[in-house]
Each structure stands twice: as structure tokens, then as C-alpha cells.
JSON list of C-alpha atoms in Angstrom, two decimals:
[
{"chain": "A", "resi": 3, "resn": "UNK", "atom": "CA", "xyz": [6.08, 23.66, 0.25]},
{"chain": "A", "resi": 4, "resn": "UNK", "atom": "CA", "xyz": [2.70, 23.60, -1.45]},
{"chain": "A", "resi": 5, "resn": "UNK", "atom": "CA", "xyz": [2.33, 23.18, -5.16]},
{"chain": "A", "resi": 6, "resn": "UNK", "atom": "CA", "xyz": [-0.97, 24.12, -6.82]},
{"chain": "A", "resi": 7, "resn": "UNK", "atom": "CA", "xyz": [-1.70, 22.39, -10.09]},
{"chain": "A", "resi": 8, "resn": "UNK", "atom": "CA", "xyz": [-4.68, 23.70, -12.10]},
{"chain": "A", "resi": 9, "resn": "UNK", "atom": "CA", "xyz": [-6.93, 20.87, -13.16]},
{"chain": "A", "resi": 10, "resn": "UNK", "atom": "CA", "xyz": [-10.08, 22.51, -14.51]},
{"chain": "A", "resi": 11, "resn": "UNK", "atom": "CA", "xyz": [-10.65, 25.84, -16.18]},
{"chain": "A", "resi": 12, "resn": "UNK", "atom": "CA", "xyz": [-14.11, 26.85, -14.99]},
{"chain": "A", "resi": 13, "resn": "UNK", "atom": "CA", "xyz": [-16.02, 29.47, -16.96]},
{"chain": "A", "resi": 14, "resn": "UNK", "atom": "CA", "xyz": [-17.72, 30.75, -13.82]},
{"chain": "A", "resi": 15, "resn": "UNK", "atom": "CA", "xyz": [-19.36, 29.76, -10.59]},
{"chain": "A", "resi": 16, "resn": "UNK", "atom": "CA", "xyz": [-22.71, 30.07, -8.87]},
{"chain": "A", "resi": 17, "resn": "UNK", "atom": "CA", "xyz": [-22.85, 30.64, -5.14]},
{"chain": "A", "resi": 18, "resn": "UNK", "atom": "CA", "xyz": [-25.96, 29.89, -3.10]},
{"chain": "A", "resi": 19, "resn": "UNK", "atom": "CA", "xyz": [-26.59, 29.86, 0.62]},
{"chain": "A", "resi": 20, "resn": "UNK", "atom": "CA", "xyz": [-27.85, 26.44, 1.74]},
{"chain": "A", "resi": 21, "resn": "UNK", "atom": "CA", "xyz": [-28.10, 24.90, 5.20]},
{"chain": "A", "resi": 22, "resn": "UNK", "atom": "CA", "xyz": [-25.17, 22.68, 6.11]},
{"chain": "A", "resi": 23, "resn": "UNK", "atom": "CA", "xyz": [-25.81, 19.29, 4.48]},
{"chain": "A", "resi": 24, "resn": "UNK", "atom": "CA", "xyz": [-25.28, 16.01, 6.30]},
{"chain": "A", "resi": 25, "resn": "UNK", "atom": "CA", "xyz": [-24.76, 14.13, 3.01]},
{"chain": "A", "resi": 26, "resn": "UNK", "atom": "CA", "xyz": [-24.79, 14.81, -0.71]},
{"chain": "A", "resi": 27, "resn": "UNK", "atom": "CA", "xyz": [-24.45, 13.16, -4.10]},
{"chain": "A", "resi": 28, "resn": "UNK", "atom": "CA", "xyz": [-24.79, 14.06, -7.76]},
{"chain": "A", "resi": 29, "resn": "UNK", "atom": "CA", "xyz": [-26.64, 12.30, -10.54]},
{"chain": "A", "resi": 30, "resn": "UNK", "atom": "CA", "xyz": [-26.90, 12.63, -14.31]},
{"chain": "A", "resi": 31, "resn": "UNK", "atom": "CA", "xyz": [-30.39, 12.09, -15.67]},
{"chain": "A", "resi": 32, "resn": "UNK", "atom": "CA", "xyz": [-31.55, 12.89, -19.21]},
{"chain": "A", "resi": 33, "resn": "UNK", "atom": "CA", "xyz": [-28.70, 15.36, -19.84]},
{"chain": "A", "resi": 34, "resn": "UNK", "atom": "CA", "xyz": [-29.42, 17.10, -16.51]},
{"chain": "A", "resi": 35, "resn": "UNK", "atom": "CA", "xyz": [-26.96, 17.16, -13.65]},
{"chain": "A", "resi": 36, "resn": "UNK", "atom": "CA", "xyz": [-28.70, 16.94, -10.28]},
{"chain": "A", "resi": 37, "resn": "UNK", "atom": "CA", "xyz": [-27.42, 17.66, -6.78]},
{"chain": "A", "resi": 38, "resn": "UNK", "atom": "CA", "xyz": [-29.05, 15.88, -3.81]},
{"chain": "A", "resi": 39, "resn": "UNK", "atom": "CA", "xyz": [-28.48, 17.50, -0.40]},
{"chain": "A", "resi": 40, "resn": "UNK", "atom": "CA", "xyz": [-29.58, 15.84, 2.85]},
{"chain": "A", "resi": 41, "resn": "UNK", "atom": "CA", "xyz": [-30.30, 18.40, 5.55]},
{"chain": "A", "resi": 42, "resn": "UNK", "atom": "CA", "xyz": [-30.60, 18.26, 9.34]},
{"chain": "A", "resi": 43, "resn": "UNK", "atom": "CA", "xyz": [-34.31, 19.01, 8.98]},
{"chain": "A", "resi": 44, "resn": "UNK", "atom": "CA", "xyz": [-34.85, 15.38, 7.81]},
{"chain": "A", "resi": 45, "resn": "UNK", "atom": "CA", "xyz": [-35.34, 16.21, 4.15]},
{"chain": "A", "resi": 46, "resn": "UNK", "atom": "CA", "xyz": [-33.49, 15.97, 0.85]},
{"chain": "A", "resi": 47, "resn": "UNK", "atom": "CA", "xyz": [-33.40, 18.92, -1.51]},
{"chain": "A", "resi": 48, "resn": "UNK", "atom": "CA", "xyz": [-32.79, 18.34, -5.21]},
{"chain": "A", "resi": 49, "resn": "UNK", "atom": "CA", "xyz": [-31.11, 21.06, -7.29]},
{"chain": "A", "resi": 50, "resn": "UNK", "atom": "CA", "xyz": [-30.60, 21.36, -11.04]},
{"chain": "A", "resi": 51, "resn": "UNK", "atom": "CA", "xyz": [-26.92, 22.18, -11.61]},
{"chain": "A", "resi": 52, "resn": "UNK", "atom": "CA", "xyz": [-27.34, 22.96, -15.33]},
{"chain": "A", "resi": 53, "resn": "UNK", "atom": "CA", "xyz": [-29.21, 26.14, -14.38]},
{"chain": "A", "resi": 54, "resn": "UNK", "atom": "CA", "xyz": [-26.91, 29.07, -13.46]},
{"chain": "A", "resi": 55, "resn": "UNK", "atom": "CA", "xyz": [-29.42, 30.12, -10.77]},
{"chain": "A", "resi": 56, "resn": "UNK", "atom": "CA", "xyz": [-29.10, 26.74, -8.97]},
{"chain": "A", "resi": 57, "resn": "UNK", "atom": "CA", "xyz": [-32.82, 26.03, -9.21]},
{"chain": "A", "resi": 58, "resn": "UNK", "atom": "CA", "xyz": [-34.32, 23.76, -6.52]},
{"chain": "A", "resi": 59, "resn": "UNK", "atom": "CA", "xyz": [-36.47, 21.14, -8.24]},
{"chain": "A", "resi": 60, "resn": "UNK", "atom": "CA", "xyz": [-38.07, 19.45, -5.25]},
{"chain": "A", "resi": 61, "resn": "UNK", "atom": "CA", "xyz": [-37.77, 18.57, -1.59]},
{"chain": "A", "resi": 62, "resn": "UNK", "atom": "CA", "xyz": [-38.80, 15.28, -0.01]},
{"chain": "A", "resi": 63, "resn": "UNK", "atom": "CA", "xyz": [-38.73, 14.03, 3.59]},
{"chain": "A", "resi": 64, "resn": "UNK", "atom": "CA", "xyz": [-36.59, 11.33, 5.15]},
{"chain": "A", "resi": 65, "resn": "UNK", "atom": "CA", "xyz": [-37.52, 9.26, 8.19]},
{"chain": "A", "resi": 66, "resn": "UNK", "atom": "CA", "xyz": [-34.32, 10.09, 10.09]},
{"chain": "A", "resi": 67, "resn": "UNK", "atom": "CA", "xyz": [-31.11, 12.03, 9.55]},
{"chain": "A", "resi": 68, "resn": "UNK", "atom": "CA", "xyz": [-29.50, 10.90, 6.27]},
{"chain": "A", "resi": 69, "resn": "UNK", "atom": "CA", "xyz": [-25.79, 10.17, 6.74]},
{"chain": "A", "resi": 70, "resn": "UNK", "atom": "CA", "xyz": [-25.09, 8.83, 3.23]},
{"chain": "A", "resi": 71, "resn": "UNK", "atom": "CA", "xyz": [-26.75, 9.20, -0.16]},
{"chain": "A", "resi": 72, "resn": "UNK", "atom": "CA", "xyz": [-25.94, 7.01, -3.14]},
{"chain": "A", "resi": 73, "resn": "UNK", "atom": "CA", "xyz": [-27.25, 7.27, -6.69]},
{"chain": "A", "resi": 74, "resn": "UNK", "atom": "CA", "xyz": [-27.88, 4.16, -8.80]},
{"chain": "A", "resi": 75, "resn": "UNK", "atom": "CA", "xyz": [-27.72, 5.12, -12.47]},
{"chain": "A", "resi": 76, "resn": "UNK", "atom": "CA", "xyz": [-28.91, 1.72, -13.67]},
{"chain": "A", "resi": 77, "resn": "UNK", "atom": "CA", "xyz": [-32.01, 1.68, -11.49]},
{"chain": "A", "resi": 78, "resn": "UNK", "atom": "CA", "xyz": [-32.47, 5.47, -11.57]},
{"chain": "A", "resi": 79, "resn": "UNK", "atom": "CA", "xyz": [-32.96, 5.83, -7.81]},
{"chain": "A", "resi": 80, "resn": "UNK", "atom": "CA", "xyz": [-31.16, 7.20, -4.78]},
{"chain": "A", "resi": 81, "resn": "UNK", "atom": "CA", "xyz": [-30.63, 5.32, -1.54]},
{"chain": "A", "resi": 82, "resn": "UNK", "atom": "CA", "xyz": [-29.99, 6.84, 1.87]},
{"chain": "A", "resi": 83, "resn": "UNK", "atom": "CA", "xyz": [-28.51, 5.43, 5.04]},
{"chain": "A", "resi": 84, "resn": "UNK", "atom": "CA", "xyz": [-30.24, 7.15, 7.94]},
{"chain": "A", "resi": 85, "resn": "UNK", "atom": "CA", "xyz": [-29.57, 7.24, 11.67]},
{"chain": "A", "resi": 86, "resn": "UNK", "atom": "CA", "xyz": [-31.83, 8.26, 14.51]},
{"chain": "A", "resi": 87, "resn": "UNK", "atom": "CA", "xyz": [-30.31, 11.09, 16.55]}
]
């Protein structure tokens, strides 16, 4: 038996097609909610979640394939753990 318990009442949703990420994290900066997606193309894309159009803010390269992304709110940076594949 499966029991479904509603937790959040969302007002809506935005759907966007994005390549399959290898890692992701979110961050809150200056009242903006950001989504960091690491892709197989050795880059990280940053999206603004406050925008209903899921606007991509920037893309930056990584040296190797990012397996983990962490956000440090105190230092205002993200750290990645990458592996050569």
C-alpha cells in the first residue's frame, strides 16, 4: 500500500529541457535562488530559479567531469569534486 501525503502546494511549475546533469546544487544569493547544473560537456550552467522562464545566467568550464557540487553560503562560492573519465 502506498500513501501519498501532500507536503507543498505549488502555484505552478516551469519545465525546461536540459542535458542530463552529473551533479547539481542550489544556492540563495541576494534574494535570488540559483541552480547549478554540472553537465557531461565539462561545464556548469547557472540558472535563475526566480524567473518563470528559467533564465540561464552563465556557463563556465570545469577541468574534468564534476561528480559533486557544494555551495558555501558563508564564503559565497561553489566547490566541485571532479573525476577524469
